[in-house]
PDB file of C-alpha atoms in Angstrom:
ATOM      1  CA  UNK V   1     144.971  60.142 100.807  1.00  0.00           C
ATOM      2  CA  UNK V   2     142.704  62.816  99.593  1.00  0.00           C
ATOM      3  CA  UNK V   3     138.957  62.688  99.688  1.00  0.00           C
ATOM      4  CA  UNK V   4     136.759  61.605  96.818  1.00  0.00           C
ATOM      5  CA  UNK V   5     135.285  65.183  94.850  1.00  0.00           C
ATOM      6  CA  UNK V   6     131.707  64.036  96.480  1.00  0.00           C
ATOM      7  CA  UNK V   7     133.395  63.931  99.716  1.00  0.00           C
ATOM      8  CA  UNK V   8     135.349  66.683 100.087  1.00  0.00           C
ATOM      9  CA  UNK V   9     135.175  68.739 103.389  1.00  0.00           C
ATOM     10  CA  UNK V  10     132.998  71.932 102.808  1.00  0.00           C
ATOM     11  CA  UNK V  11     135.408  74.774 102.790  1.00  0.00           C
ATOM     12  CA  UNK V  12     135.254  77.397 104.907  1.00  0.00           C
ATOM     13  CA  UNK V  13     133.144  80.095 103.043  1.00  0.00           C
ATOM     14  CA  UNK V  14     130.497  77.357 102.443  1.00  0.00           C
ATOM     15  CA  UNK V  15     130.007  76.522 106.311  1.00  0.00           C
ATOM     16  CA  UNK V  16     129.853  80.665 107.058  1.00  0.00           C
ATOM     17  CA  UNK V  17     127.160  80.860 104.552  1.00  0.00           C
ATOM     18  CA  UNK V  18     125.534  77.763 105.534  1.00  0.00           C
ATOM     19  CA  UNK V  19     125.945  79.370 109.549  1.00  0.00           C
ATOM     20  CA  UNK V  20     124.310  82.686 108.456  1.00  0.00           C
ATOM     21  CA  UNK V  21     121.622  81.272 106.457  1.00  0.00           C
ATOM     22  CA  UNK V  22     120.722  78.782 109.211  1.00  0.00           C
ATOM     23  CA  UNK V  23     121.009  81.859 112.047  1.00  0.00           C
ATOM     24  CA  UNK V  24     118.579  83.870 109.313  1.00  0.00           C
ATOM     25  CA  UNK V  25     115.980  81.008 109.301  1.00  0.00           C
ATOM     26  CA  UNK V  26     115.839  80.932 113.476  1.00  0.00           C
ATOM     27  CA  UNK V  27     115.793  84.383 113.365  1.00  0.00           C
ATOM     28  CA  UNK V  28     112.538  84.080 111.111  1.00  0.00           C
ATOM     29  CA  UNK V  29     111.066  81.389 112.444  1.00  0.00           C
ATOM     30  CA  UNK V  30     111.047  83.281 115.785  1.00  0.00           C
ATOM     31  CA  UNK V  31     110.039  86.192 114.468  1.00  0.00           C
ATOM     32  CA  UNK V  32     107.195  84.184 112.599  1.00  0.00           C
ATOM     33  CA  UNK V  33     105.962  82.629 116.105  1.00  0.00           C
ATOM     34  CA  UNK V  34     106.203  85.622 118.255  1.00  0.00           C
ATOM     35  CA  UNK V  35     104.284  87.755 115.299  1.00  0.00           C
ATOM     36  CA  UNK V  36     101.952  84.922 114.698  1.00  0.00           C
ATOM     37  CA  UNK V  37      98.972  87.507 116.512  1.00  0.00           C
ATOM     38  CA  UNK V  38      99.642  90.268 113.908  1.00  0.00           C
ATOM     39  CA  UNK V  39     101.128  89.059 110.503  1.00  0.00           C
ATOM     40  CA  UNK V  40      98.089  88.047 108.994  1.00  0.00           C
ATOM     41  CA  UNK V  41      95.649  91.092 109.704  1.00  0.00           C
ATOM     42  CA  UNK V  42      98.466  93.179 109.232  1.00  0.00           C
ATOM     43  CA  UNK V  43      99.227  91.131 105.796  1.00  0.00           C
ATOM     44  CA  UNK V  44      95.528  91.353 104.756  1.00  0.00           C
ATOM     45  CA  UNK V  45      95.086  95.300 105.525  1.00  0.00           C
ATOM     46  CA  UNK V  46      98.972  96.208 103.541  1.00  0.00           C
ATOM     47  CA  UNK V  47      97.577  93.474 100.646  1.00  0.00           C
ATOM     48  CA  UNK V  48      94.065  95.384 100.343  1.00  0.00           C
ATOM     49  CA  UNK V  49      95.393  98.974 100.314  1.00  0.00           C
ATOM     50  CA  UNK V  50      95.280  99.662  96.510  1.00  0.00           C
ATOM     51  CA  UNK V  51      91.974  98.691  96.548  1.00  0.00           C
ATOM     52  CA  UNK V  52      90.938 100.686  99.414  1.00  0.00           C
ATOM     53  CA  UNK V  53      92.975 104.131  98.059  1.00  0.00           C
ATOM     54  CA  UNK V  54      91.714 103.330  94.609  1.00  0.00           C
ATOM     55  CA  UNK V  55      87.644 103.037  95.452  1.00  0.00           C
ATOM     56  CA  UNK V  56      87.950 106.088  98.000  1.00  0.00           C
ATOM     57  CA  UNK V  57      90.035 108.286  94.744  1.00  0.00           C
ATOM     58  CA  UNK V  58      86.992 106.961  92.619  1.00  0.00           C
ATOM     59  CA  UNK V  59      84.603 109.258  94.943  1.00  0.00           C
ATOM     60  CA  UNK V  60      86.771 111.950  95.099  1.00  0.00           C
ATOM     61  CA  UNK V  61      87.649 111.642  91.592  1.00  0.00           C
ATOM     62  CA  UNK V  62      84.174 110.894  90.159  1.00  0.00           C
ATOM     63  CA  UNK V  63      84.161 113.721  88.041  1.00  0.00           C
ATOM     64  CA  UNK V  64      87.868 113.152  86.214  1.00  0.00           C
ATOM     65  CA  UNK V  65      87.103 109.492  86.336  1.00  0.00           C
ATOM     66  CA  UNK V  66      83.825 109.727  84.563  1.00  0.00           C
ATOM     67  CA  UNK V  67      85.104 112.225  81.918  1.00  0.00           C
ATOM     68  CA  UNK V  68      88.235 110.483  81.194  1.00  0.00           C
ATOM     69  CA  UNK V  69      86.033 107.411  80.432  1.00  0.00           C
ATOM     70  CA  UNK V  70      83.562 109.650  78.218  1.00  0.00           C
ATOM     71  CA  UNK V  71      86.862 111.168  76.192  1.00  0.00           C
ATOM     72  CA  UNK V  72      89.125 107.970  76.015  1.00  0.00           C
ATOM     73  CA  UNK V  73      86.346 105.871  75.093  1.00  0.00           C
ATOM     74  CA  UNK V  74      83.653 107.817  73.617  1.00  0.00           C
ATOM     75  CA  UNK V  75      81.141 106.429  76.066  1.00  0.00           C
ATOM     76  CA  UNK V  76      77.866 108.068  77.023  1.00  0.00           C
ATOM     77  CA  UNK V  77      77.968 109.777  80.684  1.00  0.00           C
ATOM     78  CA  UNK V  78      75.627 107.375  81.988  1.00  0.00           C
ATOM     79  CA  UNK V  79      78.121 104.250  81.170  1.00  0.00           C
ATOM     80  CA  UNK V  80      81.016 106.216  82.203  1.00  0.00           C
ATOM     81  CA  UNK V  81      79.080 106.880  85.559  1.00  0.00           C
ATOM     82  CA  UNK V  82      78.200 103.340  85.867  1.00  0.00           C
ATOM     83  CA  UNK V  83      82.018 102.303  85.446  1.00  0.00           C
ATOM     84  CA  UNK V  84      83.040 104.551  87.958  1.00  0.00           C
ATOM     85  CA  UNK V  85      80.496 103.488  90.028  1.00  0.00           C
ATOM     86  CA  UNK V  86      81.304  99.631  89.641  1.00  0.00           C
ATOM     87  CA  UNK V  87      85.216 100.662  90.589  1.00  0.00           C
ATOM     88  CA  UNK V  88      83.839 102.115  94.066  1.00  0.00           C
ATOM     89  CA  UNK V  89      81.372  99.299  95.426  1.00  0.00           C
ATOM     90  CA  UNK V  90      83.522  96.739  94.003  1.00  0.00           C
ATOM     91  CA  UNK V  91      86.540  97.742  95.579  1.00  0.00           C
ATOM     92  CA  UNK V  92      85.507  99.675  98.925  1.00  0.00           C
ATOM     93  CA  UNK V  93      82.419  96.797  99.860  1.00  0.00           C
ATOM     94  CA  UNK V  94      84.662  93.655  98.975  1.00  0.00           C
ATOM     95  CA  UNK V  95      87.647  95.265 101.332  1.00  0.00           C
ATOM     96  CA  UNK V  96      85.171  95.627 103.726  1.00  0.00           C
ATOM     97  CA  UNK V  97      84.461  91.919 103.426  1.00  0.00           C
ATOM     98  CA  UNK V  98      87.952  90.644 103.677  1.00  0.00           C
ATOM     99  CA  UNK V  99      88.844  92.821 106.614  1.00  0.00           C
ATOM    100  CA  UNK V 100      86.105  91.701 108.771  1.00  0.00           C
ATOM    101  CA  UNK V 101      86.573  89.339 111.318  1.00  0.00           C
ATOM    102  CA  UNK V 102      84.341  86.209 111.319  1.00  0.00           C
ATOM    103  CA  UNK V 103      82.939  86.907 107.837  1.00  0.00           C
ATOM    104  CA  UNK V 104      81.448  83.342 105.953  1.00  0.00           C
ATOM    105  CA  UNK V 105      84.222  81.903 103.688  1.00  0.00           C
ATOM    106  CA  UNK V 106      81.686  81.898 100.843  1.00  0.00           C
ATOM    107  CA  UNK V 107      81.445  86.093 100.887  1.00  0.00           C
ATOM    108  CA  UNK V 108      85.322  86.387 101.160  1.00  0.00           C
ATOM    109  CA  UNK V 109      85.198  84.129  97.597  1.00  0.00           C
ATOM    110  CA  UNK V 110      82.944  86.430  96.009  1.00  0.00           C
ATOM    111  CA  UNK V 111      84.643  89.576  97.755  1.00  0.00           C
ATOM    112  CA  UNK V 112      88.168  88.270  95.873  1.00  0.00           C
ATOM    113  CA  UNK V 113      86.395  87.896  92.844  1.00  0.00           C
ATOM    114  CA  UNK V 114      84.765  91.495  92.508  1.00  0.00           C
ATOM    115  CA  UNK V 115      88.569  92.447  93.436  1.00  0.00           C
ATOM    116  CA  UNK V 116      89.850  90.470  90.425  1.00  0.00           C
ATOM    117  CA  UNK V 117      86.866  91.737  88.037  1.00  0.00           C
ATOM    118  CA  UNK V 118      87.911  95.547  89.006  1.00  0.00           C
ATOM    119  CA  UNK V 119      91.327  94.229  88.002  1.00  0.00           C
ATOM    120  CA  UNK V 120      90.331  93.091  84.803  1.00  0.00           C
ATOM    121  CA  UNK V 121      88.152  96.028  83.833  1.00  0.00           C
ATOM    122  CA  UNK V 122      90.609  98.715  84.579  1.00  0.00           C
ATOM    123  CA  UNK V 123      93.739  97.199  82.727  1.00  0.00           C
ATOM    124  CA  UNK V 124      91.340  97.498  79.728  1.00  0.00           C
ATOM    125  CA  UNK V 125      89.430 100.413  80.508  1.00  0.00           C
ATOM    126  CA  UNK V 126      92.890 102.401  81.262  1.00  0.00           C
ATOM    127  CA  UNK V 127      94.643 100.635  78.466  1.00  0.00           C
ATOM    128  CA  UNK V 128      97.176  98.593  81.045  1.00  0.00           C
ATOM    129  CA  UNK V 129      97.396  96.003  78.787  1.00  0.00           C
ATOM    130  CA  UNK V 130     100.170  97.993  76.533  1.00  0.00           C
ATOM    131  CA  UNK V 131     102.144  99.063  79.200  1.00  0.00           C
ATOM    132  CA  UNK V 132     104.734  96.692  80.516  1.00  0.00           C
ATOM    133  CA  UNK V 133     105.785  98.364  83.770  1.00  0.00           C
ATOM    134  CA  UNK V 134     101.839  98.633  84.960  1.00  0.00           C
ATOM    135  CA  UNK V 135     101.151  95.300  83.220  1.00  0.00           C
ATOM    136  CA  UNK V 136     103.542  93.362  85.759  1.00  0.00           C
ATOM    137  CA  UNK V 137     102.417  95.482  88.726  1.00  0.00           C
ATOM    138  CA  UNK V 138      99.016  94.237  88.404  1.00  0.00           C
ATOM    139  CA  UNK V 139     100.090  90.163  88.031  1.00  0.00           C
ATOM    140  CA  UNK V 140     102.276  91.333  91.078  1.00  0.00           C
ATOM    141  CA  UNK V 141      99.011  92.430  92.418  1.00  0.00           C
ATOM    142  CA  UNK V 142      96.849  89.060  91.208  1.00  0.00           C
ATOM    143  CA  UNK V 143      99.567  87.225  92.854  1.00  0.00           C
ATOM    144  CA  UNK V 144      98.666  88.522  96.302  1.00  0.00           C
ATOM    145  CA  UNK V 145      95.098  88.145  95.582  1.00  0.00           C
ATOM    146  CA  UNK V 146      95.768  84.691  94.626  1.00  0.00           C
ATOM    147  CA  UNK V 147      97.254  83.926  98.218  1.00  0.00           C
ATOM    148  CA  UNK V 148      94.701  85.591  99.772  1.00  0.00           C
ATOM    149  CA  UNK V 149      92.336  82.858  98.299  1.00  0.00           C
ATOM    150  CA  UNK V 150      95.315  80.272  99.467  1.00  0.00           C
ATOM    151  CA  UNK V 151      94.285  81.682 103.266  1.00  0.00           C
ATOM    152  CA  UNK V 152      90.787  80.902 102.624  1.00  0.00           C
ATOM    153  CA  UNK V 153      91.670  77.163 101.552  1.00  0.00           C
ATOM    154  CA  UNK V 154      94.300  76.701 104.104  1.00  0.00           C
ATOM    155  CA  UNK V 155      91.809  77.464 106.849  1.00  0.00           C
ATOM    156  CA  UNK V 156      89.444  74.107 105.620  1.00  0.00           C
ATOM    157  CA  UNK V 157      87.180  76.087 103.410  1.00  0.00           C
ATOM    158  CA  UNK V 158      86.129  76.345 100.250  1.00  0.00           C
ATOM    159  CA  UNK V 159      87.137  73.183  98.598  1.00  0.00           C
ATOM    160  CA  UNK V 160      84.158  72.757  97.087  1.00  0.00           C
ATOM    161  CA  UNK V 161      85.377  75.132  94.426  1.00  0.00           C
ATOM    162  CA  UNK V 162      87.932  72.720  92.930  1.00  0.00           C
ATOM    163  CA  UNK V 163      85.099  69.750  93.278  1.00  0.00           C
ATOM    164  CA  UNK V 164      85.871  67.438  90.436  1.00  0.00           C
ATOM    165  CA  UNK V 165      89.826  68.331  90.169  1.00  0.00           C
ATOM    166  CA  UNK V 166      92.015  65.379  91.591  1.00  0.00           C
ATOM    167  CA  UNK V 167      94.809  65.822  93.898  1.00  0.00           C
ATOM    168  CA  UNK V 168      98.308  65.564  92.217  1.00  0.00           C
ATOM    169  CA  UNK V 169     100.644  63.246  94.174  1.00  0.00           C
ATOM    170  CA  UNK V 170      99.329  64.419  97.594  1.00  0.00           C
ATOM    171  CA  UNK V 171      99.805  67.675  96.989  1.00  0.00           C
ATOM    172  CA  UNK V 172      97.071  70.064  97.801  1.00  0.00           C
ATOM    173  CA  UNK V 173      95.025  72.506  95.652  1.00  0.00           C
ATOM    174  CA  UNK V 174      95.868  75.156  97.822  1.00  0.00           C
ATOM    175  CA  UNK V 175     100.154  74.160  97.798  1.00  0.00           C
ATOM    176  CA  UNK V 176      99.642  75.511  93.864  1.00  0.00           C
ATOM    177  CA  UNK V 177      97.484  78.716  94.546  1.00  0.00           C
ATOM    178  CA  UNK V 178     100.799  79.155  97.121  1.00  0.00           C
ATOM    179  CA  UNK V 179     103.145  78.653  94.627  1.00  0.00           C
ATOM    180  CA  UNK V 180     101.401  80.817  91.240  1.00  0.00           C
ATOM    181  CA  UNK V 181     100.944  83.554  94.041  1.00  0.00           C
ATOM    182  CA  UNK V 182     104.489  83.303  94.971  1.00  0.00           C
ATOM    183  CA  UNK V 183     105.925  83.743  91.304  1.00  0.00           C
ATOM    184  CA  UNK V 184     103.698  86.614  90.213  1.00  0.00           C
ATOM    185  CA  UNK V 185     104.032  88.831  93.708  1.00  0.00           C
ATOM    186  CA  UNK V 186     107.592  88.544  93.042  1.00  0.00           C
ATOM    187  CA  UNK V 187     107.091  90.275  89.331  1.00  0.00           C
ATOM    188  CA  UNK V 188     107.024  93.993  91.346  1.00  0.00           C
ATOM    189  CA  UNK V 189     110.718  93.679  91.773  1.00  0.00           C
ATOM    190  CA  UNK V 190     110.977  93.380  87.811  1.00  0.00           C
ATOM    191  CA  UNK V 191     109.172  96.843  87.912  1.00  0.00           C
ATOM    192  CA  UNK V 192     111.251  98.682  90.395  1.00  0.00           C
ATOM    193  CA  UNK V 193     115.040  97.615  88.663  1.00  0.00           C
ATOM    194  CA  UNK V 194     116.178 100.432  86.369  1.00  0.00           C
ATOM    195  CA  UNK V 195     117.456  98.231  83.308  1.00  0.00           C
ATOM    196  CA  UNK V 196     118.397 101.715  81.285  1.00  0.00           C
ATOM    197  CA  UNK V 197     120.691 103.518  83.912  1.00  0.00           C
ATOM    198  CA  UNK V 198     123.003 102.627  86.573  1.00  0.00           C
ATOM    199  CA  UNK V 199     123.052 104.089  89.822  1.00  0.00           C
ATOM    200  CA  UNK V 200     125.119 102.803  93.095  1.00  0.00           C
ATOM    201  CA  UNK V 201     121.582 103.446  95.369  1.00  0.00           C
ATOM    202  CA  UNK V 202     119.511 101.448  92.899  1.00  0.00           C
ATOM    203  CA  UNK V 203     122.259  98.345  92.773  1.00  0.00           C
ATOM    204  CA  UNK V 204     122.227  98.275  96.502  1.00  0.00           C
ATOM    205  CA  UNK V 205     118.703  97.456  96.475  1.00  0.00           C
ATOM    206  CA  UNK V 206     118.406  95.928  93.196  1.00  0.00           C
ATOM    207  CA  UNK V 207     121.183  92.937  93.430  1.00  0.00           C
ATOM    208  CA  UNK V 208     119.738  91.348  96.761  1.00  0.00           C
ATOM    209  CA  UNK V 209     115.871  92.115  95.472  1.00  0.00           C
ATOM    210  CA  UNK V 210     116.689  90.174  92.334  1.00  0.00           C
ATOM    211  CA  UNK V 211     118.033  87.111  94.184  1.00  0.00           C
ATOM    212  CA  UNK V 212     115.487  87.355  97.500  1.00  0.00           C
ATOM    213  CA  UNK V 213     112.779  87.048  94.837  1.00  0.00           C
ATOM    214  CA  UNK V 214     114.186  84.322  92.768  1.00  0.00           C
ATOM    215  CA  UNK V 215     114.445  82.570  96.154  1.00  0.00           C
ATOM    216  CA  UNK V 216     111.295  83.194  96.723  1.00  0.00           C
ATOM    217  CA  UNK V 217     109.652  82.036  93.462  1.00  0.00           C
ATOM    218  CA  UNK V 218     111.538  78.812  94.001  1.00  0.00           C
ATOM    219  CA  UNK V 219     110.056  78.315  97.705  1.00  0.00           C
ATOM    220  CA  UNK V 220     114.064  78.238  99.170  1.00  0.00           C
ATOM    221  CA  UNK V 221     114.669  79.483 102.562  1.00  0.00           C
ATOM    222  CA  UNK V 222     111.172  80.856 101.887  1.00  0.00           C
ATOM    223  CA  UNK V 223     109.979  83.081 105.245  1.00  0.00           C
ATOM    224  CA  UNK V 224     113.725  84.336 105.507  1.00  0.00           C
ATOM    225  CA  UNK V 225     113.782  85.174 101.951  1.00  0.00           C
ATOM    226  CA  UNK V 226     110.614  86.922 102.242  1.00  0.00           C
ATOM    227  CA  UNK V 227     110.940  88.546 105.337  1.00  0.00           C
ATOM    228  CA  UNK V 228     114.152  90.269 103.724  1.00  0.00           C
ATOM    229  CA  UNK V 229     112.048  91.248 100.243  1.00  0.00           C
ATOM    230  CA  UNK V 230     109.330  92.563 102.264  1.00  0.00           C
ATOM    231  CA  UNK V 231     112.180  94.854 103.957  1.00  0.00           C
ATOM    232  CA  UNK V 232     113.785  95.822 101.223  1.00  0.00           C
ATOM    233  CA  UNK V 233     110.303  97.028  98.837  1.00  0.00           C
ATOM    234  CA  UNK V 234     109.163  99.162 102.106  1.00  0.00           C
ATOM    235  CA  UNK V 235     112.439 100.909 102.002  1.00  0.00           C
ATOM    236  CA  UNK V 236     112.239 101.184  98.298  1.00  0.00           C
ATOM    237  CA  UNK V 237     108.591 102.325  98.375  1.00  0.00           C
ATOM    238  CA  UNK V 238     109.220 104.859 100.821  1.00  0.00           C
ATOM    239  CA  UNK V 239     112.122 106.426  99.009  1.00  0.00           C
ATOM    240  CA  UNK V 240     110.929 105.885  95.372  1.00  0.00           C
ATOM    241  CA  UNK V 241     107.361 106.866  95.856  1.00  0.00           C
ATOM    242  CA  UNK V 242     107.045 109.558  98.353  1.00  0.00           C
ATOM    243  CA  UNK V 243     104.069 110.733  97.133  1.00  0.00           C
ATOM    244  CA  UNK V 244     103.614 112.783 100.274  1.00  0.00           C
ATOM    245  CA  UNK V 245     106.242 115.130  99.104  1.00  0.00           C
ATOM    246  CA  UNK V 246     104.768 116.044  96.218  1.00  0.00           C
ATOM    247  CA  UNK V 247     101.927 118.579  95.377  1.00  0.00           C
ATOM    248  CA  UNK V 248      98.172 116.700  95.585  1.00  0.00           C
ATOM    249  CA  UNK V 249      97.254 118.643  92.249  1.00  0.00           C
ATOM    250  CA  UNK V 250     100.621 117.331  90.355  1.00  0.00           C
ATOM    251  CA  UNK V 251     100.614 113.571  88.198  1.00  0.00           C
ATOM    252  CA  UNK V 252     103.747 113.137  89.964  1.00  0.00           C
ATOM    253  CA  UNK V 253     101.716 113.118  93.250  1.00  0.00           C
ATOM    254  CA  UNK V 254      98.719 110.628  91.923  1.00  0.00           C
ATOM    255  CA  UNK V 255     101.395 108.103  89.831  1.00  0.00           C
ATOM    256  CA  UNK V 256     103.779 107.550  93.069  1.00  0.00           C
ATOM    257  CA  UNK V 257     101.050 107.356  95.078  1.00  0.00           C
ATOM    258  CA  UNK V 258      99.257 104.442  92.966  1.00  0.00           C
ATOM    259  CA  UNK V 259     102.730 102.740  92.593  1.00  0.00           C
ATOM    260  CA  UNK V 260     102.846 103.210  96.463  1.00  0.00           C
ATOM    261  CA  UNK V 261      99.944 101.279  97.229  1.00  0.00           C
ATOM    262  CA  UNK V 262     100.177  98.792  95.145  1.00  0.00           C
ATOM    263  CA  UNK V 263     103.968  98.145  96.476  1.00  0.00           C
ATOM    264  CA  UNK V 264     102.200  98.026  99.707  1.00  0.00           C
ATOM    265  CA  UNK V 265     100.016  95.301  98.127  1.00  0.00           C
ATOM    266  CA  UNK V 266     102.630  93.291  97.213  1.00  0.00           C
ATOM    267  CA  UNK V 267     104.237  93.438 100.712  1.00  0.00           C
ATOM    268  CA  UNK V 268     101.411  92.930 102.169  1.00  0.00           C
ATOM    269  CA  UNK V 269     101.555  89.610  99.825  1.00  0.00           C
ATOM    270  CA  UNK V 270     104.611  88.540 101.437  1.00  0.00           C
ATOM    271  CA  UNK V 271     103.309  88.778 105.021  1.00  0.00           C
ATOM    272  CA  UNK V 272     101.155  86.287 103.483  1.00  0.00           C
ATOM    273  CA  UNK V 273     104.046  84.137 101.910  1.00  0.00           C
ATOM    274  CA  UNK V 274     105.336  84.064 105.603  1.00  0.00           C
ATOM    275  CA  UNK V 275     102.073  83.462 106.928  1.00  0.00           C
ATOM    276  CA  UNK V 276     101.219  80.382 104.994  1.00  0.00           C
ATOM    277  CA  UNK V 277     104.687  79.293 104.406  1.00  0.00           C
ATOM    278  CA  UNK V 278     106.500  77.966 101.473  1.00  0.00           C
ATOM    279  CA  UNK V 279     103.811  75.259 100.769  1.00  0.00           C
ATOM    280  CA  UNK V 280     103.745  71.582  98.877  1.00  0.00           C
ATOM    281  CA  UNK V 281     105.171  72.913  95.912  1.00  0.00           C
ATOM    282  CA  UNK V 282     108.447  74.522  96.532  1.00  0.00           C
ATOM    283  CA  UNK V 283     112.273  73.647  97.540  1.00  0.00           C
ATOM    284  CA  UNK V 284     111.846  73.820 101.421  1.00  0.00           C
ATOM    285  CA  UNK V 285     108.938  71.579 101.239  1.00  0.00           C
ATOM    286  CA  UNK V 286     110.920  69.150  99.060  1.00  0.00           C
ATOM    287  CA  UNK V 287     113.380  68.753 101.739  1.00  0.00           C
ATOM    288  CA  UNK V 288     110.936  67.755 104.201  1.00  0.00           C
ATOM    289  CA  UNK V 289     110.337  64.729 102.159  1.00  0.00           C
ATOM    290  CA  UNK V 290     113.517  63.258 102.021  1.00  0.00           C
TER     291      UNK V 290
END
């Protein structure tokens, strides 16, 4: 007699998938363990890139900096200095921070905080807000920030800066930093698909980007999923933005080489996805409660 529909034997195609998936996950979780040494400076240095390249173009820049400030805004040269000057400590002395070994939990707070107030500034200052392609890129960008302040609560420190906000069904603050940082690192994929054209090199990467990321939004085979994004953006970032083709006087040279760094952000986000793991609010967590 034939099997009930909720009983039927999985078919073939469904046990190879099931087979490679489970193979990918070893393969990660190996990877994970034997990389355990390196993924998280290595994460940190790739997450705080763009704000490293963008306080060291602020010195070489100062003069284009401060006059684009003093045209686009009509601002007096001493505020357009002061901006300028504002971008360069608060980028260059904060990465500084983070990168340091041993460095008081407290300092790393503040140190993510100038990050995020540099953030804020510029996607006003440089009119960011209106543009949808550099709009995503930086939540892409917050997202990694955000896990980087996931790290800093994972490691026993700096719960005092929820004091007063209850646990929700023993889930921990941190599990939804994890998970917010998780959705919006994943918005840089958004940016990279070419909605208006089709091209056979873009699907390649575009198809498998678009369902790694939903995968990892969702917290499903997390580090695997992950792991693969991570590979696919460097490939993309290297052949999209090779700003070290281009002329260092040309806008081509200074646009693909922000949009480099900041992809290198966002992978550098991921190292951090696979650090942490998928956390208390996603699908691979789930299963461990049943």
């Amino acid at each position: 007699a034939p099997l009930e529909p909720h009983r039927q034997r999985p078919t073939h195609t469904h046990t190879l998938i099931k087979d490679t998936m489970d193979r990918a996950d070893d393969l990660a979780d190996s990877v994970t363990r034997k990389g355990q040494w390196f993924i998280r400076p290595v994460g940190r240095a790739l997450l705080l890139s763009t704000f490293a390249e963008d306080g060291v173009r602020m010195f070489f820049q100062w003069g284009e900096q401060t006059t684009y400030i003093m045209h686009t805004w009509g601002a007096l040269s001493i505020f357009a200095k002061l901006f300028v000057l504002f971008n360069l400590v608060c980028q260059l002395v904060p990465v500084g921070v983070l990168l340091a070994p041993a460095v008081n939990v407290k300092f790393k707070k503040v140190a993510i905080g100038c990050l995020a107030s540099v953030m804020v500034v510029q996607t006003i200052a440089y009119t960011v807000l209106w543009n949808t392609h550099f709009f995503l890129r930086n939540f892409a960008v917050s997202g990694a920030l955000i896990l980087l302040l996931a790290e800093c609560l994972e490691d026993g420190v700096g719960r005092t800066m929820f004091a007063g906000v209850p646990d929700m069904g023993g889930i921990k603050r941190g599990d939804w930093l994890q998970a917010s940082g998780r959705i919006l690192v994943t918005l840089m994929v958004f940016t990279l698909v070419h909605w208006e054209s089709f091209k056979f090199e873009q699907f390649i990467f575009d198809v498998p980007a678009m369902i790694l990321s939903v995968m990892v939004c969702l917290g499903f085979k997390t580090k695997t999923a992950a792991l693969a994004l991570m590979t696919i953006l460097q490939l993309e970032n290297f052949y999209l933005n090779n700003f070290y083709s281009e002329y260092t006087n040309s806008a081509k040279y200074d646009f693909k080489k922000y949009d480099f760094f900041q992809t290198e952000t966002v992978i550098g986000g991921l190292l951090m996805v696979v650090a942490l793991g998928p956390g208390g609010v996603s699908f691979d967590q789930g299963k461990k409660w049943e």
